[in-house]
Amino acid sequence: MSIAWGLLGCQAGRTVPATAARAALAVAPGAPAVPQGVFNIRAFGALGDGKTDDAGALQRAIDACAAAGGGRVLVPAGGTFLAGPFDLKSRVEFCVETGATVRANPDPRVYQKSAFRANRGEGTIWMGGENLESVTLCGGGTLDGNGVSFMGAEFDDSYELKPFVGTDPRPHLLTLVGVKGLRIRDLHIRNSAYWTVHLVGCDDVAISDITLLNSLKVRNSDGIDLDHSKNVRITNCYIESGDDCICLKNRREYAEFGPCENITVTGCTMTSRSCAIKIGSENVDRIGHVVFDNCIVRASNRGVGIQNRDEGTVDNVLFSNLLVESHLFSDVWWGKAEPIYVTAYRRAPGNNKDAGWRFPPGQTEGKVGAVTNIFFSNVKCQSENGIYVSGETADKVSGIYFDQVDVLLDKVTPIAGGVYDRRPSQAAGLVPGRTAGFYFDTATNLTVRNSSVRWGPNRPAYYAHALESHGVSGLVLQNLAGESAFPTKLPAIKK
């Protein structure tokens, strides 16, 4: 029965028992009769005037729906429903109709619950829920995090982050913990002040046909973060975010939920000032059995990134049929226009606001797990920098395969290049180096086959080889086509 409710979509719900209906009306005395199976938030006191905080009405409708055994909470068209924090419940379909907006209250004082439990330095929760089953968010309307309201001064390519004491009040738009049977579809989600859709320890998740638009100047505004979650399908989504668009990770604050695994992402288009498709950097467990297929990355800083910085491992990941376009942005954003990036370095010793939460309890330094069996197939890259693969030691990055991976390098921005970015790591962060189509440094068993490197008309002096390799054992090259950037001066391949 619970699973059926999770799949109903935004169709009319079942009949509410009379006792449940009476209970619902008791929550909001004098409200009109509740339609069968549908809990319209206006019937629970919501005004939708864009000024009054309607969080209480939203919560009353959700609670009544859950008490009735499940159904649909309707946010009707024609209003902007300002709201502070509220929680979803099991067997509730939260339906925001086309023409309706639920917008976060811009008052930072109403946000008190930390998004990361005792770690209060990385944002709060706006829409939440924990240990639930059969939850749906849908409807064609808009969830608006009101994110710019929480920012400081606007710079050329970012916003200033306001200082805080104790708790960072910036709300994550949606944080769901331990949910089984989650569906998110047909929604416009926008303007988050911090992470947008954060799913922790969730199982059996389908996200489809959402448009997620954050300001490209808001730092930490990840699109979708899968944290210790499993059996997840993301399809046909359009995402723009200042930080990572889709990110897989295992945060230490939620370590009891285990690995992040069995993830598929298909048919998505993404733009990011950080990394469009990201694995890491926080990873205290295992991330594995992951497929990204048939996706487009446009105008991003970094295209595809595996950035392992903790003791967890990454294995059995396939990236296939991708178009990747990347170029340089300022040092505010991690990345140096790498279309593909695979690294494993222990993170730097703690020296920032959340350092105590990055390492095992009682420790000030960690270690890094291995990245193995990673496959790139039919990936077409256009970028200002090349593909970068590097490990702290050669055993930390192994079994990386590039098949039909084609790279076109051309200098298209005035921002200086000739740098590789290994932040945040114990090793040097920004490392000067010649730009190669493929740059490999300290790894084992790398294969490049049926691939190519081309150079555009704009070739700065630091553009160099088609492939450059240092400290790599087991390098296999099969049918790699392409010359160096300056064929009369440099060889195509440097080992």
XYZ file of C-alpha atoms in Angstrom:
495
model
C 0.000 0.000 0.000
C 2.768 2.466 0.872
C 4.535 1.900 -2.446
C 1.339 2.522 -4.391
C 0.988 5.929 -2.791
C 4.503 6.862 -3.848
C 3.610 6.196 -7.488
C 0.288 7.989 -7.750
C 1.749 11.135 -9.285
C -0.484 14.189 -9.061
C -3.679 12.288 -9.692
C -6.677 12.573 -7.393
C -6.128 10.733 -4.107
C -8.324 8.187 -2.391
C -11.238 9.017 -0.090
C -10.211 10.346 3.313
C -11.932 8.469 6.138
C -14.469 10.575 7.987
C -12.533 10.434 11.242
C -9.357 11.613 9.493
C -11.238 14.394 7.724
C -12.653 15.599 11.041
C -9.165 15.516 12.522
C -7.848 17.557 9.615
C -10.539 20.171 10.046
C -9.804 20.342 13.757
C -6.302 21.539 12.898
C -7.743 24.625 11.202
C -11.137 25.485 12.730
C -13.590 27.057 10.336
C -11.770 25.856 7.224
C -13.875 24.575 4.333
C -14.394 20.861 3.864
C -11.305 19.029 2.625
C -11.698 17.408 -0.831
C -11.458 13.644 -0.726
C -7.788 12.649 -0.506
C -6.596 16.188 -1.309
C -5.332 18.562 1.376
C -5.315 22.071 -0.105
C -3.001 24.242 1.959
C -5.390 27.209 1.647
C -7.900 25.155 3.649
C -5.336 25.113 6.455
C -4.779 28.856 6.506
C -2.190 29.518 3.796
C -2.558 32.985 2.248
C -0.143 32.806 -0.684
C 0.418 36.561 -0.691
C 4.216 36.292 -0.876
C 4.569 38.205 2.413
C 2.986 36.139 5.161
C 4.910 33.089 6.377
C 2.690 30.126 5.463
C 4.943 27.442 6.990
C 2.409 26.694 9.726
C -0.368 26.081 7.210
C 1.892 23.909 5.070
C 2.848 21.825 8.089
C -0.769 21.453 9.231
C -1.797 20.198 5.787
C 1.117 17.744 5.650
C 0.420 16.456 9.155
C -3.286 15.994 8.414
C -2.510 14.145 5.200
C -0.121 11.809 7.005
C -2.619 11.257 9.816
C -5.228 10.225 7.236
C -2.922 7.483 5.998
C -1.552 9.442 3.050
C -2.745 11.471 0.105
C -1.963 14.655 -1.743
C -1.025 17.997 -0.219
C -1.934 20.575 -2.832
C -0.174 23.914 -3.255
C -2.675 25.547 -5.616
C -1.926 27.727 -8.608
C -2.116 31.469 -8.318
C -0.078 32.153 -5.201
C 3.432 32.635 -3.861
C 3.594 30.862 -0.522
C 6.403 32.272 1.581
C 7.510 29.773 4.206
C 10.090 29.092 6.849
C 11.186 25.504 7.591
C 8.709 22.627 7.345
C 8.914 18.814 7.161
C 7.474 16.263 4.774
C 5.890 13.039 6.059
C 5.476 9.442 4.885
C 2.934 8.629 2.157
C 2.523 12.311 1.310
C 2.533 13.575 -2.247
C 3.544 17.239 -2.118
C 2.049 18.684 -5.288
C 2.968 22.246 -6.277
C 0.686 23.144 -9.175
C 1.871 24.972 -12.274
C 1.528 28.650 -11.457
C 2.284 28.174 -7.742
C 5.532 28.990 -5.940
C 6.755 27.957 -2.514
C 9.490 30.414 -1.539
C 11.900 30.306 1.396
C 11.493 33.001 4.030
C 14.495 35.376 3.641
C 14.823 35.903 7.409
C 17.930 33.920 8.473
C 16.709 33.771 12.075
C 14.009 31.206 11.277
C 16.565 28.595 10.197
C 17.897 26.714 13.214
C 18.215 23.014 12.310
C 21.650 22.090 10.977
C 21.862 20.255 7.671
C 24.725 18.185 9.085
C 23.640 17.358 12.620
C 26.212 18.570 15.181
C 28.258 20.222 12.424
C 26.577 23.603 12.321
C 28.993 25.320 9.987
C 27.532 24.209 6.653
C 23.989 25.416 6.419
C 20.524 24.661 7.724
C 17.372 22.875 6.517
C 14.391 24.496 4.829
C 12.319 21.565 3.528
C 13.177 18.436 5.497
C 12.146 14.953 6.515
C 13.733 11.928 8.161
C 13.049 8.168 8.272
C 10.141 8.301 5.817
C 8.663 6.068 3.143
C 6.780 6.702 -0.084
C 7.275 10.448 -0.530
C 6.593 12.335 -3.770
C 7.280 15.924 -4.809
C 5.694 16.931 -8.121
C 3.255 19.205 -9.869
C 4.861 21.566 -12.391
C 5.195 24.491 -9.988
C 8.244 26.113 -8.380
C 10.290 25.621 -5.234
C 12.320 28.806 -4.715
C 15.130 28.879 -2.148
C 15.352 32.706 -2.233
C 19.105 32.168 -2.183
C 20.401 35.571 -3.202
C 18.672 37.023 -0.116
C 21.259 35.220 2.015
C 24.287 36.476 0.052
C 26.597 39.408 0.649
C 28.089 41.711 -1.967
C 28.021 40.686 -5.617
C 31.384 40.225 -7.359
C 32.162 39.599 -11.021
C 31.705 35.825 -10.830
C 30.481 35.120 -7.291
C 28.741 36.520 -4.214
C 30.419 37.302 -0.936
C 29.577 34.837 1.830
C 28.295 36.647 4.896
C 30.188 35.955 8.123
C 28.380 34.022 10.831
C 28.936 32.822 14.391
C 28.122 29.218 15.301
C 25.486 28.281 12.734
C 25.669 29.131 9.042
C 22.025 30.150 8.451
C 22.018 29.573 4.686
C 19.254 26.997 4.084
C 19.666 23.894 1.946
C 16.499 23.782 -0.139
C 15.555 20.110 0.416
C 17.231 17.712 2.856
C 15.760 14.220 3.154
C 17.378 11.612 5.389
C 16.623 7.894 5.365
C 13.725 7.969 2.886
C 12.639 4.771 1.104
C 10.632 5.187 -2.073
C 11.202 8.819 -3.100
C 9.950 10.423 -6.304
C 10.764 13.973 -7.448
C 9.442 15.012 -10.858
C 8.073 17.789 -13.039
C 9.163 20.662 -10.829
C 11.023 23.944 -11.256
C 13.568 24.214 -8.438
C 15.634 27.354 -8.204
C 17.737 29.886 -6.346
C 19.111 27.790 -3.492
C 21.400 29.443 -0.943
C 23.312 26.202 -0.329
C 22.886 22.623 -1.557
C 19.595 22.212 -3.384
C 18.445 18.569 -3.290
C 20.417 16.708 -0.593
C 19.449 13.057 -0.205
C 21.090 11.229 2.704
C 20.799 7.480 3.147
C 17.867 7.322 0.729
C 16.936 4.114 -1.104
C 14.825 3.624 -4.245
C 14.863 7.166 -5.616
C 13.682 8.453 -9.000
C 14.251 12.080 -10.027
C 12.947 13.035 -13.464
C 12.077 15.994 -15.650
C 13.060 18.729 -13.221
C 14.516 22.115 -14.136
C 16.975 23.215 -11.454
C 18.295 26.765 -11.866
C 20.574 28.285 -9.248
C 22.553 31.486 -9.567
C 25.911 30.669 -11.126
C 27.456 33.120 -8.651
C 26.329 31.362 -5.462
C 29.059 29.221 -3.945
C 28.057 25.850 -2.406
C 24.843 25.833 -4.464
C 25.105 22.178 -5.547
C 22.225 20.856 -7.637
C 21.634 17.244 -6.547
C 23.792 15.620 -3.833
C 23.466 11.871 -3.317
C 24.977 11.189 0.096
C 25.211 7.529 1.218
C 22.209 6.875 -1.067
C 21.534 3.847 -3.262
C 19.345 2.599 -6.091
C 18.894 6.079 -7.563
C 17.747 7.015 -11.091
C 18.085 10.589 -12.383
C 16.663 11.222 -15.859
C 15.898 14.077 -18.252
C 16.877 16.966 -15.992
C 18.277 20.420 -16.774
C 20.592 21.801 -14.096
C 22.517 25.071 -13.703
C 24.384 25.598 -10.446
C 27.289 27.613 -9.135
C 28.705 24.518 -7.501
C 28.488 20.866 -8.630
C 25.387 19.936 -10.631
C 25.183 16.261 -9.636
C 27.480 15.042 -6.876
C 27.933 11.638 -5.244
C 29.496 11.488 -1.801
C 29.616 9.889 1.636
C 29.721 12.521 4.378
C 31.182 11.654 7.779
C 28.199 13.110 9.648
C 25.953 10.377 8.200
C 28.443 7.485 8.087
C 25.975 4.944 9.493
C 24.097 4.836 6.171
C 26.894 3.008 4.331
C 27.942 3.177 0.670
C 26.602 5.276 -2.189
C 25.903 2.767 -4.967
C 23.711 1.665 -7.857
C 23.278 5.112 -9.380
C 22.242 5.882 -12.975
C 22.071 9.336 -14.557
C 20.782 9.683 -18.127
C 19.628 12.391 -20.491
C 20.672 15.407 -18.387
C 22.083 18.779 -19.431
C 24.302 20.630 -16.925
C 26.238 23.870 -16.432
C 28.445 24.559 -13.407
C 31.065 27.014 -12.167
C 32.662 24.126 -10.302
C 32.214 20.543 -11.582
C 29.134 19.487 -13.525
C 29.408 15.744 -12.771
C 31.251 15.122 -9.515
C 32.235 12.188 -7.309
C 33.719 13.336 -3.959
C 35.428 15.120 -2.425
C 33.846 13.906 0.835
C 33.928 10.112 0.810
C 34.288 8.061 3.991
C 32.798 4.834 2.561
C 32.464 3.366 -0.954
C 31.021 4.896 -4.115
C 30.471 2.276 -6.788
C 28.365 0.813 -9.585
C 27.562 4.159 -11.159
C 26.614 5.050 -14.749
C 26.394 8.501 -16.344
C 25.119 8.229 -19.920
C 23.794 10.438 -22.718
C 24.459 13.764 -20.987
C 25.603 17.238 -22.059
C 27.897 19.560 -20.090
C 28.000 23.181 -21.296
C 30.155 26.164 -20.290
C 31.428 24.580 -17.092
C 34.617 25.021 -15.125
C 35.265 21.298 -14.799
C 33.243 18.730 -16.739
C 33.514 15.291 -15.121
C 35.445 14.955 -11.860
C 36.393 12.165 -9.487
C 37.965 13.995 -6.564
C 38.738 11.498 -3.794
C 40.100 13.122 -0.626
C 39.101 10.766 2.204
C 39.487 7.102 3.146
C 36.539 5.911 1.069
C 36.948 4.219 -2.315
C 35.522 4.745 -5.804
C 35.123 1.846 -8.223
C 33.181 0.555 -11.203
C 32.011 3.838 -12.702
C 31.097 4.299 -16.368
C 30.823 7.636 -18.188
C 29.489 7.165 -21.727
C 28.093 9.202 -24.607
C 28.892 12.625 -23.215
C 29.474 16.050 -24.747
C 31.677 18.126 -22.438
C 32.488 21.823 -22.825
C 34.664 23.523 -20.209
C 36.599 26.755 -19.828
C 38.426 28.739 -17.163
C 36.916 30.750 -14.335
C 38.540 32.506 -11.374
C 40.270 30.707 -8.482
C 37.128 31.128 -6.370
C 35.957 27.936 -8.060
C 37.835 24.618 -7.829
C 38.959 23.373 -11.214
C 41.015 24.565 -14.146
C 38.804 23.755 -17.138
C 39.590 20.023 -17.112
C 36.949 18.203 -19.170
C 37.773 14.988 -17.278
C 39.517 14.882 -13.913
C 40.449 11.796 -11.828
C 42.499 12.330 -8.655
C 43.109 10.730 -5.257
C 44.931 12.774 -2.600
C 44.471 12.946 1.139
C 42.911 16.252 2.074
C 44.896 19.055 3.645
C 45.195 19.129 7.450
C 42.292 21.012 8.945
C 42.553 24.768 9.001
C 39.032 25.938 8.228
C 35.634 26.300 9.865
C 34.576 22.670 9.392
C 37.953 20.949 9.662
C 36.884 18.933 12.692
C 34.231 17.201 10.592
C 36.474 16.227 7.682
C 38.700 13.765 9.566
C 37.975 10.733 11.763
C 37.102 11.661 15.349
C 40.110 12.818 17.302
C 42.356 13.081 14.260
C 43.687 16.102 12.416
C 44.889 14.229 9.349
C 43.328 11.530 7.187
C 44.202 9.170 4.361
C 42.846 8.608 0.868
C 41.190 5.528 -0.603
C 41.771 4.079 -4.048
C 40.002 4.986 -7.298
C 39.776 1.906 -9.544
C 38.003 0.594 -12.632
C 36.759 3.850 -14.136
C 35.602 3.806 -17.758
C 35.139 6.680 -20.226
C 33.513 5.718 -23.533
C 32.525 7.982 -26.437
C 33.185 11.291 -24.701
C 33.689 14.411 -26.853
C 35.505 17.265 -25.106
C 36.031 20.909 -26.051
C 38.063 22.776 -23.461
C 40.875 25.150 -22.502
C 42.654 22.410 -20.563
C 43.191 18.704 -21.030
C 42.229 15.527 -19.221
C 44.037 15.190 -15.872
C 44.681 11.951 -13.945
C 46.850 12.001 -10.811
C 47.323 10.137 -7.538
C 49.121 10.622 -4.262
C 50.820 7.298 -4.962
C 50.526 5.112 -8.051
C 48.294 2.538 -6.331
C 45.644 5.131 -5.485
C 44.551 5.600 -9.118
C 44.446 2.459 -11.249
C 42.471 0.843 -14.026
C 41.345 4.017 -15.824
C 40.169 3.441 -19.414
C 39.605 6.011 -22.161
C 37.922 4.649 -25.303
C 36.760 6.961 -28.102
C 37.578 10.045 -26.040
C 38.293 13.029 -28.277
C 39.687 16.336 -27.003
C 39.736 19.710 -28.780
C 41.801 22.335 -26.943
C 41.447 26.042 -27.704
C 42.070 29.156 -25.593
C 38.774 31.044 -25.426
C 39.000 33.209 -22.277
C 41.572 35.784 -21.082
C 42.088 33.900 -17.792
C 45.601 32.480 -17.479
C 45.951 28.726 -17.784
C 48.886 26.329 -17.634
C 47.781 25.164 -14.165
C 46.354 21.940 -12.723
C 44.109 22.100 -9.647
C 44.447 19.470 -6.905
C 42.531 21.334 -4.195
C 41.697 20.434 -1.440
C 44.741 18.216 -0.817
C 47.793 17.813 1.335
C 49.835 18.175 -1.846
C 50.260 21.518 -3.556
C 46.875 22.793 -4.728
C 47.456 24.842 -7.879
C 50.326 23.263 -9.820
C 51.872 24.951 -12.876
C 52.237 22.576 -15.814
C 52.115 22.401 -19.584
C 48.684 21.725 -20.970
C 48.367 18.334 -22.669
C 45.383 16.624 -24.212
C 45.934 13.823 -21.677
C 48.132 14.547 -18.632
C 48.895 11.534 -16.411
C 50.872 11.765 -13.179
C 51.469 8.868 -10.731
C 48.998 6.112 -11.556
C 48.811 2.458 -12.602
C 47.273 0.702 -15.602
C 45.915 3.522 -17.734
C 44.582 2.793 -21.207
C 43.880 5.227 -24.050
C 42.494 3.710 -27.243
C 40.708 4.926 -30.362
C 40.985 8.515 -29.123
C 42.275 11.831 -30.462
C 43.676 15.236 -29.554
C 43.175 18.358 -31.704
C 44.200 21.988 -31.168
C 42.214 25.087 -32.060
C 43.677 28.288 -33.540
C 44.394 29.929 -30.159
C 47.455 28.179 -28.736
C 49.301 29.836 -25.841
C 52.936 28.911 -25.244
C 52.042 26.494 -22.435
C 50.019 24.279 -24.802
C 52.203 21.235 -25.424
C 51.838 17.493 -26.024
C 48.908 15.362 -27.074
C 49.785 13.128 -24.116
C 52.242 13.635 -21.256
C 52.896 10.971 -18.631
C 54.974 10.872 -15.427
C 55.317 8.025 -12.941
C 52.733 5.783 -14.639
C 53.202 2.030 -14.875
C 51.119 -0.043 -17.263
C 50.306 2.741 -19.728
C 48.680 1.334 -22.883
C 48.181 3.507 -25.979
C 46.210 2.094 -28.901
C 45.345 4.290 -31.878
C 45.778 7.687 -30.246
C 45.610 10.257 -33.045
C 46.932 13.794 -32.854
C 50.004 15.995 -32.796
C 51.395 18.349 -30.201
C 50.245 21.969 -30.143
C 53.511 22.924 -31.884
C 54.488 19.930 -34.049
C 57.797 21.400 -35.231
C 58.977 21.930 -31.651
C 57.395 19.238 -29.494
C 56.650 15.524 -29.910
C 53.073 14.330 -29.714
C 53.770 12.041 -26.753
C 56.077 12.675 -23.810
C 56.714 9.946 -21.239
